[in-house]
Amino acid sequence: MSEIKKPFRNGGFLSELEVDIQALVEGLDAALSSNLKRVTFFISQRTHNYVLDLKPHGDEKIQALINQADLLRKMFNCCELHLFLGLNDNRCFKLARRAIISQLSWSEKTPTGKKRKETCIKCFEGTVVLQMYSVDGCLHRFCFSCMRKHIQEKLLTGMVVKCPHDGCTVQLIANSCKKFLLLNLVSLMSQPMEEAAIPIEERIYCPYPRCSTLMSKRDVLKCTKESFARAQGCRKCIGCQLYFCIDCEVPWHHNMSCSDYRRSNPNTVKSLAREKMWQQCKKCKIMVELVDGCYHISCWCGYEFCYKCRAVWKKRKPTCNCGDKRKNTRQ
């Protein structure tokens, strides 16, 4: 197994076909230098048309490469060219991956001395070993850059973050990612696991739309004990530190019992939501306030919807005709 890294022509424009055929020529030449007698190559449809079918090309440079590839092919006892079938063709990917993994790490001289490098099997770039991350539970290794991109993409779509390796189901541990992630992303990674650990009957949401923190009733009680609020039902949000009524599930009603409040404020939350033009997430039921930006809402629970009509967004696209822009009016 081997991997070839070689620059293409300096300066000028190279078409995709020219790059493909030049790469084929380099591969055939390297195989001959290794005294191989039988080889198999995977090539794209456009390369196949010219190299295997010997279709003439108008560009002299490309035609010269085609002729060179044909000449090199005839120097093997057996040289098979297979059509690359696209992203679903795993044969060439497996061969390439095995070739790269076989040279996974090496020493490289730098101005400050020798450094150990390793190939990231996701981006195939050589990376200093200290900048590689090993996933707990499966030991798959990736560079910090690939890990950051992977985690950000999963958090953006509200998905549980798992190992980037194809088919691996190991869930990433937020605390082990601190060495390459910003603290706010580590916190976002931790939320789903912390929230999943709260029994459904113990869950309570902060009624303030700009907060909507999910908490356990026990933790909220502990937070409130340290405060001056001793009234029955009064609790202090762990997130925004504002007071609310746990029984009415509304901002704290000062100098008023729950029964008096409910009599004088029927459907208060719904009325307030209509007044403030809030919307409710259909999945987790929390209230959402749009202060600025487009109509596209990505709720903390992963559900995406249109703020104007509440229609669901699928695959980052709206299912309504409201669009993703809104007028310059306060919502």
CSV table of C-alpha atoms in Angstrom, one decimal:
chain,number,residue,atom,x,y,z
A,1,MET,CA,0.0,0.0,0.0
A,2,SER,CA,1.3,3.5,-0.8
A,3,GLU,CA,0.2,7.1,-1.2
A,4,ILE,CA,1.5,9.5,-3.7
A,5,LYS,CA,1.6,13.3,-3.1
A,6,LYS,CA,2.9,15.2,-6.1
A,7,PRO,CA,2.2,18.8,-7.3
A,8,PHE,CA,0.6,19.5,-10.7
A,9,ARG,CA,1.9,22.0,-13.2
A,10,ASN,CA,2.9,25.3,-11.6
A,11,GLY,CA,0.7,28.2,-12.9
A,12,GLY,CA,-2.0,28.2,-15.5
A,13,PHE,CA,-5.4,26.5,-15.5
A,14,LEU,CA,-5.9,22.7,-15.3
A,15,SER,CA,-9.2,21.2,-16.3
A,16,GLU,CA,-10.7,18.3,-14.2
A,17,LEU,CA,-10.0,15.9,-17.1
A,18,GLU,CA,-6.4,17.0,-17.3
A,19,VAL,CA,-5.9,16.5,-13.6
A,20,ASP,CA,-7.6,13.0,-13.7
A,21,ILE,CA,-5.5,11.7,-16.6
A,22,GLN,CA,-2.3,13.2,-15.2
A,23,ALA,CA,-3.1,11.4,-11.8
A,24,LEU,CA,-3.6,8.2,-13.8
A,25,VAL,CA,-0.3,8.6,-15.5
A,26,GLU,CA,1.5,9.2,-12.2
A,27,GLY,CA,-0.1,6.1,-10.7
A,28,LEU,CA,0.8,3.8,-13.7
A,29,ASP,CA,4.3,5.1,-13.6
A,30,ALA,CA,4.6,4.5,-9.8
A,31,ALA,CA,3.3,1.0,-10.3
A,32,LEU,CA,5.9,0.2,-13.0
A,33,SER,CA,8.6,1.6,-10.7
A,34,SER,CA,7.5,-0.9,-8.0
A,35,ASN,CA,7.8,-3.7,-10.6
A,36,LEU,CA,4.1,-4.5,-10.4
A,37,LYS,CA,2.8,-6.8,-13.2
A,38,ARG,CA,-0.9,-6.7,-12.5
A,39,VAL,CA,-2.8,-3.5,-11.5
A,40,THR,CA,-6.4,-2.3,-11.2
A,41,PHE,CA,-7.3,1.4,-11.5
A,42,PHE,CA,-10.6,3.2,-10.8
A,43,ILE,CA,-11.3,6.1,-13.1
A,44,SER,CA,-14.2,8.6,-13.7
A,45,GLN,CA,-16.6,8.4,-16.6
A,46,ARG,CA,-14.9,11.3,-18.4
A,47,THR,CA,-11.5,9.7,-18.1
A,48,HIS,CA,-12.9,6.4,-19.1
A,49,ASN,CA,-14.2,7.8,-22.4
A,50,TYR,CA,-10.8,9.0,-23.5
A,51,VAL,CA,-8.3,6.5,-22.0
A,52,LEU,CA,-10.2,3.3,-22.5
A,53,ASP,CA,-12.2,4.1,-25.6
A,54,LEU,CA,-9.2,6.2,-27.0
A,55,LYS,CA,-11.6,9.0,-27.9
A,56,PRO,CA,-9.6,11.8,-29.5
A,57,HIS,CA,-9.3,15.1,-27.7
A,58,GLY,CA,-8.8,18.6,-29.2
A,59,ASP,CA,-6.4,19.8,-26.6
A,60,GLU,CA,-2.8,18.8,-27.5
A,61,LYS,CA,-1.6,18.6,-23.9
A,62,ILE,CA,-4.5,16.4,-22.8
A,63,GLN,CA,-4.1,14.2,-25.9
A,64,ALA,CA,-0.4,13.7,-25.1
A,65,LEU,CA,-1.4,12.6,-21.6
A,66,ILE,CA,-3.9,10.1,-23.1
A,67,ASN,CA,-1.2,8.7,-25.3
A,68,GLN,CA,1.2,8.4,-22.4
A,69,ALA,CA,-1.4,6.6,-20.3
A,70,ASP,CA,-2.2,4.1,-23.1
A,71,LEU,CA,1.5,3.4,-23.6
A,72,LEU,CA,2.1,2.8,-19.9
A,73,ARG,CA,-1.0,0.4,-19.7
A,74,LYS,CA,0.5,-1.8,-22.4
A,75,MET,CA,3.7,-2.3,-20.2
A,76,PHE,CA,1.8,-4.4,-17.6
A,77,ASN,CA,0.9,-8.1,-17.9
A,78,CYS,CA,-2.6,-7.1,-16.9
A,79,CYS,CA,-3.9,-3.6,-16.4
A,80,GLU,CA,-7.7,-3.3,-15.6
A,81,LEU,CA,-9.4,0.1,-15.6
A,82,HIS,CA,-12.8,0.1,-13.7
A,83,LEU,CA,-15.4,2.8,-13.9
A,84,PHE,CA,-15.7,4.7,-10.6
A,85,LEU,CA,-19.4,4.5,-9.8
A,86,GLY,CA,-19.6,7.6,-7.5
A,87,LEU,CA,-20.0,8.0,-3.8
A,88,ASN,CA,-21.7,4.6,-3.5
A,89,ASP,CA,-18.7,2.7,-4.9
A,90,ASN,CA,-16.8,1.7,-1.7
A,91,ARG,CA,-14.1,-0.4,-3.5
A,92,CYS,CA,-11.7,2.4,-4.3
A,93,PHE,CA,-12.4,4.3,-1.1
A,94,LYS,CA,-11.5,1.2,0.9
A,95,LEU,CA,-8.3,0.7,-1.0
A,96,ALA,CA,-7.4,4.4,-0.6
A,97,ARG,CA,-8.1,4.3,3.1
A,98,ARG,CA,-6.0,1.2,3.6
A,99,ALA,CA,-3.1,2.8,1.8
A,100,ILE,CA,-3.3,5.9,3.9
A,101,ILE,CA,-3.7,4.1,7.2
A,102,SER,CA,-0.7,1.9,6.4
A,103,GLN,CA,1.4,5.1,6.6
A,104,LEU,CA,-0.6,6.6,9.4
A,105,SER,CA,2.3,8.3,11.2
A,106,TRP,CA,5.8,9.5,10.5
A,107,SER,CA,8.5,11.8,11.6
A,108,GLU,CA,9.0,15.1,9.8
A,109,LYS,CA,11.8,17.7,10.2
A,110,THR,CA,10.7,21.2,11.1
A,111,PRO,CA,12.7,24.4,12.0
A,112,THR,CA,12.2,23.5,15.7
A,113,GLY,CA,13.2,19.8,15.3
A,114,LYS,CA,11.5,16.6,14.5
A,115,LYS,CA,7.8,16.3,14.9
A,116,ARG,CA,5.6,13.2,14.8
A,117,LYS,CA,2.8,13.5,12.3
A,118,GLU,CA,-0.3,11.4,11.6
A,119,THR,CA,-2.8,11.2,8.7
A,120,CYS,CA,-6.3,12.2,9.6
A,121,ILE,CA,-8.6,9.5,7.9
A,122,LYS,CA,-11.3,12.1,7.3
A,123,CYS,CA,-9.5,14.9,5.5
A,124,PHE,CA,-6.4,12.9,4.6
A,125,GLU,CA,-4.1,15.7,5.8
A,126,GLY,CA,-0.9,15.2,7.7
A,127,THR,CA,-1.3,16.6,11.2
A,128,VAL,CA,0.9,16.9,14.2
A,129,VAL,CA,0.1,14.0,16.6
A,130,LEU,CA,-0.6,16.5,19.4
A,131,GLN,CA,-3.4,18.0,17.2
A,132,MET,CA,-5.2,14.6,16.8
A,133,TYR,CA,-8.2,13.5,18.9
A,134,SER,CA,-8.9,9.9,19.9
A,135,VAL,CA,-12.6,9.1,20.5
A,136,ASP,CA,-13.2,7.5,23.8
A,137,GLY,CA,-14.9,4.1,23.4
A,138,CYS,CA,-13.8,3.3,19.8
A,139,LEU,CA,-10.3,4.9,19.6
A,140,HIS,CA,-11.0,6.3,16.1
A,141,ARG,CA,-8.7,9.3,15.5
A,142,PHE,CA,-9.3,12.6,13.7
A,143,CYS,CA,-7.6,15.9,13.5
A,144,PHE,CA,-9.0,18.8,15.7
A,145,SER,CA,-10.2,20.7,12.6
A,146,CYS,CA,-12.3,17.8,11.3
A,147,MET,CA,-13.7,17.2,14.8
A,148,ARG,CA,-14.7,20.9,15.2
A,149,LYS,CA,-16.5,20.9,11.9
A,150,HIS,CA,-18.3,17.6,12.6
A,151,ILE,CA,-19.5,18.7,16.0
A,152,GLN,CA,-20.7,22.1,14.8
A,153,GLU,CA,-22.7,20.5,12.0
A,154,LYS,CA,-24.4,18.0,14.3
A,155,LEU,CA,-25.2,20.7,16.9
A,156,LEU,CA,-26.6,23.0,14.2
A,157,THR,CA,-29.1,20.3,13.2
A,158,GLY,CA,-29.9,19.3,16.8
A,159,MET,CA,-28.5,15.8,16.4
A,160,VAL,CA,-26.7,13.7,19.0
A,161,VAL,CA,-22.9,14.0,18.3
A,162,LYS,CA,-21.3,10.7,17.6
A,163,CYS,CA,-18.0,9.5,16.3
A,164,PRO,CA,-17.4,10.8,12.7
A,165,HIS,CA,-16.2,7.3,11.5
A,166,ASP,CA,-18.6,5.7,9.1
A,167,GLY,CA,-20.9,3.3,10.9
A,168,CYS,CA,-19.6,4.1,14.3
A,169,THR,CA,-22.3,4.7,17.0
A,170,VAL,CA,-20.1,5.8,19.9
A,171,GLN,CA,-21.4,9.1,21.4
A,172,LEU,CA,-18.8,11.8,22.0
A,173,ILE,CA,-18.2,13.0,25.6
A,174,ALA,CA,-18.4,16.7,25.8
A,175,ASN,CA,-15.7,17.1,28.5
A,176,SER,CA,-13.1,15.2,26.4
A,177,CYS,CA,-13.5,17.7,23.6
A,178,LYS,CA,-12.5,20.8,25.6
A,179,LYS,CA,-9.0,20.7,24.2
A,180,PHE,CA,-10.2,21.8,20.7
A,181,LEU,CA,-13.7,23.2,21.3
A,182,LEU,CA,-14.9,26.6,22.5
A,183,LEU,CA,-16.5,26.5,25.9
A,184,ASN,CA,-20.0,27.5,24.5
A,185,LEU,CA,-19.9,24.5,22.1
A,186,VAL,CA,-18.9,22.1,25.0
A,187,SER,CA,-21.9,23.5,26.9
A,188,LEU,CA,-24.2,22.8,24.0
A,189,MET,CA,-22.9,19.3,23.6
A,190,SER,CA,-23.5,18.7,27.3
A,191,GLN,CA,-27.1,19.9,27.3
A,192,PRO,CA,-28.8,17.0,25.6
A,193,MET,CA,-27.2,14.5,27.9
A,194,GLU,CA,-28.0,16.5,31.0
A,195,GLU,CA,-31.5,17.1,29.9
A,196,ALA,CA,-32.1,13.4,29.0
A,197,ALA,CA,-31.1,12.5,32.6
A,198,ILE,CA,-34.0,14.6,34.0
A,199,PRO,CA,-37.2,12.4,34.4
A,200,ILE,CA,-40.1,13.8,32.5
A,201,GLU,CA,-42.2,14.4,35.6
A,202,GLU,CA,-39.3,16.4,37.1
A,203,ARG,CA,-38.9,18.7,34.1
A,204,ILE,CA,-39.8,22.4,34.3
A,205,TYR,CA,-39.1,25.1,31.7
A,206,CYS,CA,-38.4,28.8,32.6
A,207,PRO,CA,-41.5,30.7,31.4
A,208,TYR,CA,-39.5,33.7,30.2
A,209,PRO,CA,-39.2,33.3,26.4
A,210,ARG,CA,-35.7,34.7,26.2
A,211,CYS,CA,-34.5,32.0,28.6
A,212,SER,CA,-36.7,28.8,28.4
A,213,THR,CA,-34.1,26.9,30.4
A,214,LEU,CA,-35.0,23.3,31.1
A,215,MET,CA,-34.4,22.4,34.7
A,216,SER,CA,-35.4,19.7,37.3
A,217,LYS,CA,-37.8,20.7,40.0
A,218,ARG,CA,-35.3,19.6,42.6
A,219,ASP,CA,-32.5,21.8,41.3
A,220,VAL,CA,-34.8,24.8,41.0
A,221,LEU,CA,-35.9,24.3,44.7
A,222,LYS,CA,-32.2,24.2,45.8
A,223,CYS,CA,-31.5,27.4,43.9
A,224,THR,CA,-34.5,29.1,45.4
A,225,LYS,CA,-33.7,28.2,49.0
A,226,GLU,CA,-30.8,30.6,49.0
A,227,SER,CA,-33.0,33.5,48.0
A,228,PHE,CA,-35.4,35.6,49.9
A,229,ALA,CA,-38.4,34.1,48.2
A,230,ARG,CA,-40.1,31.8,50.6
A,231,ALA,CA,-43.6,32.0,49.2
A,232,GLN,CA,-45.2,28.7,48.1
A,233,GLY,CA,-44.7,28.1,44.4
A,234,CYS,CA,-42.1,30.8,44.0
A,235,ARG,CA,-38.9,29.6,42.2
A,236,LYS,CA,-35.8,31.1,40.9
A,237,CYS,CA,-34.6,30.1,37.4
A,238,ILE,CA,-31.1,28.6,37.3
A,239,GLY,CA,-30.5,30.2,33.9
A,240,CYS,CA,-31.8,33.8,33.9
A,241,GLN,CA,-32.1,34.1,37.7
A,242,LEU,CA,-35.6,35.6,37.5
A,243,TYR,CA,-38.5,34.4,39.6
A,244,PHE,CA,-41.5,32.4,38.4
A,245,CYS,CA,-44.4,30.4,39.8
A,246,ILE,CA,-43.8,26.7,39.4
A,247,ASP,CA,-47.5,26.0,39.8
A,248,CYS,CA,-48.9,28.5,37.3
A,249,GLU,CA,-45.8,28.2,35.1
A,250,VAL,CA,-45.7,32.0,34.6
A,251,PRO,CA,-43.4,34.9,35.7
A,252,TRP,CA,-43.9,35.4,39.5
A,253,HIS,CA,-47.2,37.1,40.5
A,254,HIS,CA,-46.2,39.4,43.4
A,255,ASN,CA,-48.6,39.8,46.3
A,256,MET,CA,-51.2,37.4,44.7
A,257,SER,CA,-52.0,33.8,45.4
A,258,CYS,CA,-52.1,31.3,42.6
A,259,SER,CA,-55.9,31.0,42.8
A,260,ASP,CA,-56.4,34.8,42.7
A,261,TYR,CA,-54.0,35.1,39.8
A,262,ARG,CA,-55.7,32.4,37.8
A,263,ARG,CA,-59.1,34.0,38.4
A,264,SER,CA,-57.9,37.4,37.3
A,265,ASN,CA,-55.7,36.2,34.5
A,266,PRO,CA,-57.4,33.4,32.5
A,267,ASN,CA,-55.2,32.0,29.8
A,268,THR,CA,-52.5,34.5,30.7
A,269,VAL,CA,-49.7,32.8,28.9
A,270,LYS,CA,-51.7,32.5,25.7
A,271,SER,CA,-52.8,36.2,26.0
A,272,LEU,CA,-49.2,37.3,26.7
A,273,ALA,CA,-48.0,35.2,23.8
A,274,ARG,CA,-50.5,36.9,21.4
A,275,GLU,CA,-49.6,40.3,22.7
A,276,LYS,CA,-45.8,39.8,22.4
A,277,MET,CA,-46.3,37.8,19.1
A,278,TRP,CA,-44.4,34.8,20.6
A,279,GLN,CA,-44.6,31.4,19.0
A,280,GLN,CA,-44.6,27.9,20.6
A,281,CYS,CA,-42.3,25.1,19.4
A,282,LYS,CA,-44.5,22.2,18.4
A,283,LYS,CA,-42.0,19.6,19.7
A,284,CYS,CA,-40.9,20.8,23.1
A,285,LYS,CA,-43.7,23.3,23.7
A,286,ILE,CA,-41.5,26.2,24.9
A,287,MET,CA,-42.3,29.8,23.9
A,288,VAL,CA,-40.0,31.5,21.4
A,289,GLU,CA,-39.6,35.2,20.9
A,290,LEU,CA,-38.1,36.5,17.6
A,291,VAL,CA,-36.1,39.7,18.4
A,292,ASP,CA,-34.2,40.0,15.2
A,293,GLY,CA,-33.3,38.0,12.1
A,294,CYS,CA,-35.2,35.8,9.6
A,295,TYR,CA,-38.3,33.6,10.1
A,296,HIS,CA,-36.3,30.4,10.3
A,297,ILE,CA,-36.2,29.2,13.9
A,298,SER,CA,-33.9,26.4,15.1
A,299,CYS,CA,-35.2,25.4,18.6
A,300,TRP,CA,-32.8,24.1,21.2
A,301,CYS,CA,-34.6,20.7,20.9
A,302,GLY,CA,-33.6,20.4,17.2
A,303,TYR,CA,-37.0,21.2,15.8
A,304,GLU,CA,-37.0,23.8,13.0
A,305,PHE,CA,-40.0,25.9,11.9
A,306,CYS,CA,-41.2,29.1,10.4
A,307,TYR,CA,-41.8,31.8,13.1
A,308,LYS,CA,-44.5,33.5,11.0
A,309,CYS,CA,-46.8,30.5,10.4
A,310,ARG,CA,-45.2,27.7,12.5
A,311,ALA,CA,-44.8,25.4,9.5
A,312,VAL,CA,-42.0,22.9,9.9
A,313,TRP,CA,-38.7,23.2,8.1
A,314,LYS,CA,-37.3,20.0,6.5
A,315,LYS,CA,-33.7,19.5,5.6
A,316,ARG,CA,-33.0,23.2,6.2
A,317,LYS,CA,-35.7,24.3,3.8
A,318,PRO,CA,-39.2,25.8,4.5
A,319,THR,CA,-42.4,23.9,3.7
A,320,CYS,CA,-44.3,27.2,3.6
A,321,ASN,CA,-44.3,30.3,1.3
A,322,CYS,CA,-43.3,32.8,4.0
A,323,GLY,CA,-39.7,32.8,2.9
A,324,ASP,CA,-36.7,33.4,5.2
A,325,LYS,CA,-36.9,37.2,5.3
A,326,ARG,CA,-39.2,39.5,7.2
A,327,LYS,CA,-40.1,43.2,7.2
A,328,ASN,CA,-38.3,45.7,9.4
A,329,THR,CA,-40.9,45.5,12.1
A,330,ARG,CA,-40.6,44.2,15.6
A,331,GLN,CA,-41.9,40.7,16.1
